[in-house]
Amino acid sequence: MAFPSQFFNLLFGRPLATSEERAEHIGPIAGIPVFGLDALSSAAYGPEAALTLLIPLGLLGVRYIVPVSAAIVALLIIVFFSYRQTIEAYPHGGGSYTVASENLGHGAGLLAAAALMIDYILNAAVGISAGVGALISAVPALQPHTLGLCLGVLGILTLVNMRGVHDTGVVFMIPTYFFTGTLLVVIGAGVWQTVAAGGHPHPVMALPAIRPATAAVSAWLLLKVFSSGCTAMTGVEAVSNGVMAFREPTRKNARTTLTIIIALLAILLLGIAYLCRAYGIAATEPGAAGYESVLSMLTRAVMGRGWFYYLTIGSVLAVLALSANTSFADFPRLTRAIAGDDYLPHVFTLRGRRLLYSWGIYVLVAFTAALLIIFRGVTDRLIPLFAIGAFMAFTLSQAGMVMHWKRQALLEERGLVRPGGVRLRMLVNGVGAAATGVTALVVFVTKFAEGAWITALLIAGMIVIMRAVHRHYTRVAREIDLDRPIIPAAVSEPIIVLPIDRWSRISEKALSFALSMSNDIRVVHVVTTEESDAFCDAWKEFIADPLRASGRAVPRLITLKSPYRYVLQPVVDYVLGVERETSYRKVCVLVPELVVRHWWEGLLHNRRSDLLKVILLMRGNRRIIVVNIPWYLEDAES
Amino acid sequence: MAFPSQFFNLLFGRPLATSEERAEHIGPIAGIPVFGLDALSSAAYGPEAALTLLIPLGLLGVRYIVPVSAAIVALLIIVFFSYRQTIEAYPHGGGSYTVASENLGHGAGLLAAAALMIDYILNAAVGISAGVGALISAVPALQPHTLGLCLGVLGILTLVNMRGVHDTGVVFMIPTYFFTGTLLVVIGAGVWQTVAAGGHPHPVMALPAIRPATAAVSAWLLLKVFSSGCTAMTGVEAVSNGVMAFREPTRKNARTTLTIIIALLAILLLGIAYLCRAYGIAATEPGAAGYESVLSMLTRAVMGRGWFYYLTIGSVLAVLALSANTSFADFPRLTRAIAGDDYLPHVFTLRGRRLLYSWGIYVLVAFTAALLIIFRGVTDRLIPLFAIGAFMAFTLSQAGMVMHWKRQALLEERGLVRPGGVRLRMLVNGVGAAATGVTALVVFVTKFAEGAWITALLIAGMIVIMRAVHRHYTRVAREIDLDRPIIPAAVSEPIIVLPIDRWSRISEKALSFALSMSNDIRVVHVVTTEESDAFCDAWKEFIADPLRASGRAVPRLITLKSPYRYVLQPVVDYVLGVERETSYRKVCVLVPELVVRHWWEGLLHNRRSDLLKVILLMRGNRRIIVVNIPWYLEDAES
């Protein structure tokens, strides 16, 4: 709630007013790390994943990496043009969810939503565990602390993100630029050496010998290689989801950011592939003795094992761990959009003290932590799964854009908007949809047995839940929405029910209030012992007689026997009985309550009044109104 | 609460009406297991504890066990006569707490209370872990499951005790009688063989050789031996605490039960000591290789290792584990008595569905489980500690009885009661007090370094807490107790504050109710965005204009800006502000609330109304009254 303390401010930053919103928006310099880190870091595992599947082909496999990478980059460029158009058409954030819902209907939108949510959560878990895994390869002594390190990184990411997007950009800028910079230097130097050596450079340090081929080339194998390599493309949709986070001119900034990210990624992928062939670098068996990552071999082949090697590998580690951050930037925005359409709880639309959609972050952190704990910090097996979500989302988004342009074309024909190359745009997005759709299908088929079926089941389950949520909100809206003026109900005196256990100042206050509200008061007293009890005597002496003497209406005393010593049950039953007997009057239950000043004092008093309120709320109905009459204990000092 | 299900009834027995109370009372046959199990089971570890300290004396040590045991039995007999008199004088239950409070003042009473509570909790933990420990010595394969077994036994004890005292007696009768019966047979057979062999019987099976002496006898050593042996006396006060649980004639039944328990215990202690000397049985080093318990050696020396041996050892195991049950019988009664004097939370005085003081059981189980978990089920080191609590309680109880008789003597002198050997009784209790007091001191001094200081600190801490609780209750009573007739407050129209977020059926219902209560209504609307909002338009069209047209008073609309998007804070501040401005009128805050029918629906709606109620309760004061206007969602089916 609203008790911001110094500590909170220090940890999460001071609260931000709604009017400070603009200040939180970013430009391309900060946008590249925030929205591009996931896409760029994919260069660290995409080529490696493809090369690993090429190991059985021996030297021939190393040659195949270039065409496979070229195919991936071609796909990447198609996707780039598609998303450029999305940014143009949806300046308020055109995530796959929005585009698919608006153009293909809610079914497609929900499919995209579920795919993306799963994708983001997997991405956060995989990113963190891959980074920690790389760190552990470098410092094997940390091996026993894998899970602890993973959760620690998650904690840091959470803290940084709770401070807001702007601060996040600053924190992530340095590792991202270091990662891109060092890899570009390696690629530049490598290409220079290769050209200088006439295509056959000599590695600075010896590389592992390439193992002889054990299998022949087949189309199925190349499809699998392509599918694995496609993980290099995950994350490129981030910019189009987050257009709103950019400062004015929004579209231009977003477009510039997307262009730079895609260009960098394409250069990295092609450069790595080219140099792998030039230097003859094959992947080594992951998890086996002598394993070394492709980027590590490449860097030391080109640069040797000096300080620059360690700088490069260090930035790879940092960026892998931080690639999870894209999920932090986008997941809350995605859930906010879905919740805004009533498909997720509305709590996702509330902005916290730092203008963030806090609940999106909480849910992301909870699921990521759960995945990390279940897999004990080793989530390699999840990597192929999240490519499916990403490509499903790509496809739905592009297909949606095709419909978008189709409608534009109709408007053009009718002369409602001025013509502007809509056919070409439709073609661009159509090619994008077809390419990514085929890729999604290929990934799904080639990865089905490895776990793609789990992703499919999860997506189905989430769609069922989102539909149920939507049904609920629709029903509630139908029931409570009101579009007519007030019709004040006929005023009739309510029936007051007041439970009293003994005569005290608290009961006196409640009874006074009851007398001011109505003339029909029923004081309810529960008797648990068999003997007569003190209150019945007090009733006559202290209440009934004095009221009668002063000419007032005397409340009715209702004595309820409770042989099993339950105190609340008889009161609730009585209230429900009164409600049944009267057809229109409201029944007000007055609940006197002692309020203590310190939590420990609360342990010394029974919580019957709280329980009574809860039970009345649970079992009550619209004509029963609960009135809380608090009695505050004075402070001990006074 | 009051939703008894079939399952509950099966597990805990059907609920019992207050009028069924008599049926729960017991006679000596059931009383011996319930109140004597702890005392009798002490025979299984008291002599062993003494003999263990005598190991360094070699053969000489075995001889010393007889005089030491005789001293303990002498003390036991003194205590027996003391407690007989307590039962006589306190037929409604004369626990050390009651006797000390009534006769020595509340300070002594609290000391006894703290000592006893710690004693009971330690007893439960030690009993369970000793039983499980013995089981594990027999079946070493169970070793890794020590803690699990301990918690399992605790769970069974809890279940059995939640069914009530009567059922408990039946369940515990068989092991207790088996234990006493088999040991008596062993002792009888052993004494017969010893007499027949002229004082030097030949063991049926060979015993471990007695190790040569490594130390000389000293008074300090013998005092320590005596202190350890005194653990055999823990639990004898149980009957006098629980007199009320016996059926009529209460005192006679309780006295008979006490007599039988003490007699059995004395026979067991003396018999074990005599036979140890006759057969030459020395303790073996606990925890070391070749360890065997004294009772095990004794049984196979007399009876051999046949079925009877296993029967005896089996009943020892069972009884040790179940000795914890005395705590279950007495702890809730003790806390009930203390709470009745306002020194513990009143919740301890409430009786549950089976007529038990359920909260006493909960607290006992919680602390016992905590001790078992902290010590991972191995609580040997706690054994000496709980003798201190027991002997402190003995001493305070007997000293209290001395004062009791002293007052009786005064009354006699004045001829107010008829004379009845009060001087003799005072002497009996005086001797008891002196003997147990000296013993308590000896135990405290000899066990100080081994942990008696922890017990002392805990007792001091608990006294501080109990005094604080008492202060609180006294203050509350002073503040709310009322011994005069009602003075109905002058009736003045309350100010109604009604927070509304948007125009809906829910707000219409709340506004209707407000209109029926007062003409001074302030509708509060919080604006978090900077744009004007829909409600302000709805206000004029749907509320203000129609009400004015129908000639009614129009509520005031208060618009609160909230730049930091907190919604509740401005409402609470406004309410407090209104309260400050008016000096006597009540402020009624109407809280409209959507009530859902299923828990999962609750996740889909924010809990702002609950939070508002809690904050108003926390920050409010006596003139602020919260009225809950629930809106029940219709069931999906309807």
Short mmCIF file of N, CA and C in Angstrom, two decimals, chain A residues 333-427:
data_model
loop_
_atom_site.label_atom_id
_atom_site.label_comp_id
_atom_site.label_asym_id
_atom_site.label_seq_id
_atom_site.Cartn_x
_atom_site.Cartn_y
_atom_site.Cartn_z
N ARG A 333 4.17 -6.11 -20.26
CA ARG A 333 3.39 -5.36 -21.25
C ARG A 333 2.39 -6.28 -21.94
N LEU A 334 2.83 -7.52 -22.21
CA LEU A 334 1.95 -8.48 -22.88
C LEU A 334 0.76 -8.82 -21.99
N THR A 335 1.02 -9.16 -20.73
CA THR A 335 -0.08 -9.53 -19.84
C THR A 335 -1.00 -8.33 -19.64
N ARG A 336 -0.42 -7.13 -19.62
CA ARG A 336 -1.27 -5.94 -19.50
C ARG A 336 -2.25 -5.85 -20.68
N ALA A 337 -1.71 -6.10 -21.89
CA ALA A 337 -2.57 -6.01 -23.07
C ALA A 337 -3.66 -7.09 -23.02
N ILE A 338 -3.29 -8.30 -22.63
CA ILE A 338 -4.28 -9.38 -22.58
C ILE A 338 -5.33 -9.08 -21.51
N ALA A 339 -4.86 -8.60 -20.34
CA ALA A 339 -5.79 -8.29 -19.26
C ALA A 339 -6.71 -7.15 -19.66
N GLY A 340 -6.19 -6.21 -20.44
CA GLY A 340 -7.02 -5.11 -20.92
C GLY A 340 -8.18 -5.60 -21.77
N ASP A 341 -7.99 -6.77 -22.43
CA ASP A 341 -9.08 -7.36 -23.21
C ASP A 341 -9.89 -8.35 -22.39
N ASP A 342 -9.70 -8.34 -21.05
CA ASP A 342 -10.48 -9.19 -20.13
C ASP A 342 -10.14 -10.67 -20.23
N TYR A 343 -8.97 -11.01 -20.76
CA TYR A 343 -8.61 -12.44 -20.84
C TYR A 343 -7.68 -12.87 -19.71
N LEU A 344 -7.19 -11.93 -18.93
CA LEU A 344 -6.38 -12.25 -17.76
C LEU A 344 -6.89 -11.36 -16.62
N PRO A 345 -6.59 -11.72 -15.35
CA PRO A 345 -7.06 -10.89 -14.24
C PRO A 345 -6.66 -9.42 -14.40
N HIS A 346 -7.57 -8.54 -14.04
CA HIS A 346 -7.33 -7.11 -14.24
C HIS A 346 -6.16 -6.57 -13.47
N VAL A 347 -5.70 -7.33 -12.48
CA VAL A 347 -4.59 -6.85 -11.66
C VAL A 347 -3.35 -6.60 -12.54
N PHE A 348 -3.27 -7.27 -13.69
CA PHE A 348 -2.13 -7.06 -14.59
C PHE A 348 -2.16 -5.68 -15.24
N THR A 349 -3.28 -4.98 -15.14
CA THR A 349 -3.34 -3.65 -15.76
C THR A 349 -2.97 -2.54 -14.79
N LEU A 350 -2.74 -2.89 -13.52
CA LEU A 350 -2.43 -1.85 -12.54
C LEU A 350 -0.95 -1.52 -12.58
N ARG A 351 -0.64 -0.24 -12.50
CA ARG A 351 0.75 0.15 -12.49
C ARG A 351 1.21 0.44 -11.07
N GLY A 352 2.38 -0.09 -10.74
CA GLY A 352 2.91 0.07 -9.38
C GLY A 352 3.51 1.44 -9.16
N ARG A 353 4.25 1.56 -8.10
CA ARG A 353 4.78 2.86 -7.71
C ARG A 353 5.80 3.42 -8.70
N ARG A 354 6.48 2.53 -9.44
CA ARG A 354 7.45 3.00 -10.42
C ARG A 354 6.89 2.93 -11.83
N LEU A 355 5.57 3.01 -11.98
CA LEU A 355 4.89 3.04 -13.27
C LEU A 355 4.97 1.72 -14.02
N LEU A 356 5.38 0.65 -13.32
CA LEU A 356 5.49 -0.65 -13.98
C LEU A 356 4.23 -1.45 -13.73
N TYR A 357 3.99 -2.42 -14.61
CA TYR A 357 2.91 -3.35 -14.36
C TYR A 357 3.45 -4.43 -13.43
N SER A 358 3.42 -4.14 -12.14
CA SER A 358 4.15 -4.96 -11.17
C SER A 358 3.75 -6.43 -11.20
N TRP A 359 2.43 -6.69 -11.35
CA TRP A 359 2.01 -8.08 -11.24
C TRP A 359 2.55 -8.94 -12.37
N GLY A 360 2.75 -8.34 -13.54
CA GLY A 360 3.38 -9.09 -14.62
C GLY A 360 4.76 -9.54 -14.21
N ILE A 361 5.49 -8.64 -13.53
CA ILE A 361 6.84 -9.00 -13.08
C ILE A 361 6.77 -10.11 -12.03
N TYR A 362 5.83 -9.96 -11.06
CA TYR A 362 5.73 -10.99 -10.02
C TYR A 362 5.48 -12.37 -10.64
N VAL A 363 4.54 -12.43 -11.59
CA VAL A 363 4.19 -13.72 -12.17
C VAL A 363 5.36 -14.29 -12.96
N LEU A 364 6.02 -13.43 -13.74
CA LEU A 364 7.18 -13.89 -14.51
C LEU A 364 8.23 -14.45 -13.57
N VAL A 365 8.52 -13.72 -12.49
CA VAL A 365 9.56 -14.15 -11.55
C VAL A 365 9.15 -15.48 -10.90
N ALA A 366 7.88 -15.60 -10.54
CA ALA A 366 7.44 -16.83 -9.88
C ALA A 366 7.60 -18.03 -10.79
N PHE A 367 7.15 -17.90 -12.05
CA PHE A 367 7.24 -19.05 -12.95
C PHE A 367 8.70 -19.36 -13.29
N THR A 368 9.50 -18.31 -13.51
CA THR A 368 10.91 -18.54 -13.83
C THR A 368 11.60 -19.25 -12.66
N ALA A 369 11.34 -18.78 -11.45
CA ALA A 369 11.95 -19.41 -10.28
C ALA A 369 11.51 -20.87 -10.20
N ALA A 370 10.23 -21.12 -10.48
CA ALA A 370 9.73 -22.50 -10.43
C ALA A 370 10.46 -23.37 -11.44
N LEU A 371 10.60 -22.88 -12.68
CA LEU A 371 11.32 -23.66 -13.70
C LEU A 371 12.76 -23.92 -13.27
N LEU A 372 13.43 -22.88 -12.74
CA LEU A 372 14.82 -23.03 -12.33
C LEU A 372 14.93 -24.06 -11.21
N ILE A 373 13.99 -24.01 -10.26
CA ILE A 373 14.05 -24.93 -9.13
C ILE A 373 13.76 -26.36 -9.60
N ILE A 374 12.72 -26.51 -10.46
CA ILE A 374 12.37 -27.86 -10.93
C ILE A 374 13.53 -28.47 -11.70
N PHE A 375 14.19 -27.67 -12.55
CA PHE A 375 15.29 -28.21 -13.35
C PHE A 375 16.64 -28.00 -12.66
N ARG A 376 16.60 -27.58 -11.41
CA ARG A 376 17.80 -27.36 -10.60
C ARG A 376 18.83 -26.51 -11.34
N GLY A 377 18.37 -25.53 -12.09
CA GLY A 377 19.27 -24.57 -12.73
C GLY A 377 19.86 -25.03 -14.05
N VAL A 378 19.52 -26.25 -14.50
CA VAL A 378 20.06 -26.75 -15.77
C VAL A 378 18.91 -26.92 -16.74
N THR A 379 18.71 -25.92 -17.62
CA THR A 379 17.50 -25.92 -18.44
C THR A 379 17.81 -26.05 -19.92
N ASP A 380 19.00 -26.64 -20.26
CA ASP A 380 19.37 -26.80 -21.67
C ASP A 380 18.25 -27.42 -22.49
N ARG A 381 17.56 -28.40 -21.87
CA ARG A 381 16.56 -29.13 -22.64
C ARG A 381 15.38 -28.25 -23.04
N LEU A 382 15.27 -27.08 -22.38
CA LEU A 382 14.15 -26.20 -22.70
C LEU A 382 14.42 -25.34 -23.94
N ILE A 383 15.73 -25.20 -24.30
CA ILE A 383 16.08 -24.27 -25.39
C ILE A 383 15.26 -24.51 -26.67
N PRO A 384 15.22 -25.77 -27.20
CA PRO A 384 14.48 -25.93 -28.46
C PRO A 384 13.00 -25.59 -28.32
N LEU A 385 12.45 -25.78 -27.10
CA LEU A 385 11.02 -25.59 -26.94
C LEU A 385 10.58 -24.16 -27.21
N PHE A 386 11.43 -23.21 -26.81
CA PHE A 386 10.88 -21.86 -26.88
C PHE A 386 10.95 -21.26 -28.27
N ALA A 387 11.70 -21.90 -29.18
CA ALA A 387 11.67 -21.45 -30.57
C ALA A 387 10.27 -21.62 -31.17
N ILE A 388 9.56 -22.68 -30.73
CA ILE A 388 8.22 -22.91 -31.27
C ILE A 388 7.30 -21.75 -30.98
N GLY A 389 7.29 -21.34 -29.71
CA GLY A 389 6.44 -20.22 -29.31
C GLY A 389 6.76 -18.99 -30.14
N ALA A 390 8.06 -18.72 -30.28
CA ALA A 390 8.47 -17.52 -31.01
C ALA A 390 7.98 -17.58 -32.45
N PHE A 391 8.18 -18.71 -33.14
CA PHE A 391 7.79 -18.76 -34.55
C PHE A 391 6.28 -18.79 -34.75
N MET A 392 5.56 -19.40 -33.79
CA MET A 392 4.10 -19.33 -33.87
C MET A 392 3.65 -17.89 -33.81
N ALA A 393 4.27 -17.14 -32.88
CA ALA A 393 3.90 -15.74 -32.72
C ALA A 393 4.26 -14.94 -33.97
N PHE A 394 5.47 -15.20 -34.52
CA PHE A 394 5.87 -14.53 -35.78
C PHE A 394 4.78 -14.73 -36.83
N THR A 395 4.43 -15.99 -37.04
CA THR A 395 3.49 -16.33 -38.11
C THR A 395 2.16 -15.63 -37.93
N LEU A 396 1.61 -15.72 -36.69
CA LEU A 396 0.30 -15.11 -36.45
C LEU A 396 0.37 -13.61 -36.68
N SER A 397 1.48 -13.01 -36.24
CA SER A 397 1.63 -11.57 -36.39
C SER A 397 1.67 -11.18 -37.88
N GLN A 398 2.48 -11.90 -38.66
CA GLN A 398 2.58 -11.55 -40.09
C GLN A 398 1.25 -11.81 -40.79
N ALA A 399 0.63 -12.94 -40.48
CA ALA A 399 -0.66 -13.25 -41.11
C ALA A 399 -1.66 -12.15 -40.79
N GLY A 400 -1.62 -11.69 -39.54
CA GLY A 400 -2.51 -10.60 -39.14
C GLY A 400 -2.25 -9.35 -39.96
N MET A 401 -0.94 -9.08 -40.20
CA MET A 401 -0.60 -7.89 -40.98
C MET A 401 -1.14 -8.00 -42.41
N VAL A 402 -1.11 -9.23 -42.97
CA VAL A 402 -1.66 -9.41 -44.32
C VAL A 402 -3.13 -8.97 -44.33
N MET A 403 -3.90 -9.43 -43.32
CA MET A 403 -5.30 -9.05 -43.25
C MET A 403 -5.45 -7.54 -43.09
N HIS A 404 -4.53 -6.98 -42.28
CA HIS A 404 -4.56 -5.53 -42.05
C HIS A 404 -4.46 -4.77 -43.38
N TRP A 405 -3.48 -5.17 -44.20
CA TRP A 405 -3.29 -4.48 -45.48
C TRP A 405 -4.45 -4.76 -46.41
N LYS A 406 -5.00 -5.97 -46.30
CA LYS A 406 -6.13 -6.30 -47.17
C LYS A 406 -7.28 -5.34 -46.91
N ARG A 407 -7.53 -5.08 -45.63
CA ARG A 407 -8.59 -4.13 -45.30
C ARG A 407 -8.26 -2.73 -45.79
N GLN A 408 -6.95 -2.38 -45.62
CA GLN A 408 -6.52 -1.08 -46.14
C GLN A 408 -6.79 -0.98 -47.64
N ALA A 409 -6.48 -2.09 -48.34
CA ALA A 409 -6.69 -2.11 -49.79
C ALA A 409 -8.15 -1.87 -50.12
N LEU A 410 -9.04 -2.50 -49.37
CA LEU A 410 -10.48 -2.28 -49.58
C LEU A 410 -10.83 -0.82 -49.41
N LEU A 411 -10.28 -0.20 -48.33
CA LEU A 411 -10.55 1.21 -48.08
C LEU A 411 -10.04 2.06 -49.24
N GLU A 412 -8.84 1.67 -49.74
CA GLU A 412 -8.28 2.41 -50.88
C GLU A 412 -9.20 2.35 -52.08
N GLU A 413 -9.67 1.10 -52.35
CA GLU A 413 -10.54 0.93 -53.52
C GLU A 413 -11.76 1.85 -53.42
N ARG A 414 -12.28 1.93 -52.17
CA ARG A 414 -13.45 2.79 -52.00
C ARG A 414 -13.06 4.26 -51.91
N GLY A 415 -11.74 4.54 -52.06
CA GLY A 415 -11.29 5.92 -52.03
C GLY A 415 -11.32 6.54 -50.64
N LEU A 416 -11.35 5.71 -49.61
CA LEU A 416 -11.45 6.24 -48.26
C LEU A 416 -10.09 6.67 -47.70
N VAL A 417 -9.00 6.04 -48.12
CA VAL A 417 -7.66 6.50 -47.75
C VAL A 417 -6.87 6.67 -49.02
N ARG A 418 -5.82 7.46 -48.93
CA ARG A 418 -5.07 7.68 -50.17
C ARG A 418 -4.16 6.48 -50.40
N PRO A 419 -3.98 6.12 -51.66
CA PRO A 419 -3.23 4.90 -51.99
C PRO A 419 -1.78 5.01 -51.54
N GLY A 420 -1.15 3.92 -51.12
CA GLY A 420 0.24 4.00 -50.62
C GLY A 420 0.94 2.67 -50.65
N GLY A 421 0.96 2.02 -51.78
CA GLY A 421 1.75 0.80 -51.91
C GLY A 421 1.29 -0.32 -51.01
N VAL A 422 -0.04 -0.42 -50.81
CA VAL A 422 -0.57 -1.42 -49.89
C VAL A 422 -0.31 -2.83 -50.40
N ARG A 423 -0.41 -3.02 -51.72
CA ARG A 423 -0.20 -4.36 -52.30
C ARG A 423 1.20 -4.88 -51.95
N LEU A 424 2.19 -3.98 -52.11
CA LEU A 424 3.57 -4.39 -51.83
C LEU A 424 3.70 -4.81 -50.37
N ARG A 425 3.10 -3.99 -49.49
CA ARG A 425 3.20 -4.28 -48.07
C ARG A 425 2.55 -5.63 -47.74
N MET A 426 1.40 -5.88 -48.39
CA MET A 426 0.71 -7.13 -48.17
C MET A 426 1.62 -8.28 -48.59
N LEU A 427 2.32 -8.06 -49.70
CA LEU A 427 3.22 -9.10 -50.21
C LEU A 427 4.35 -9.36 -49.20
#
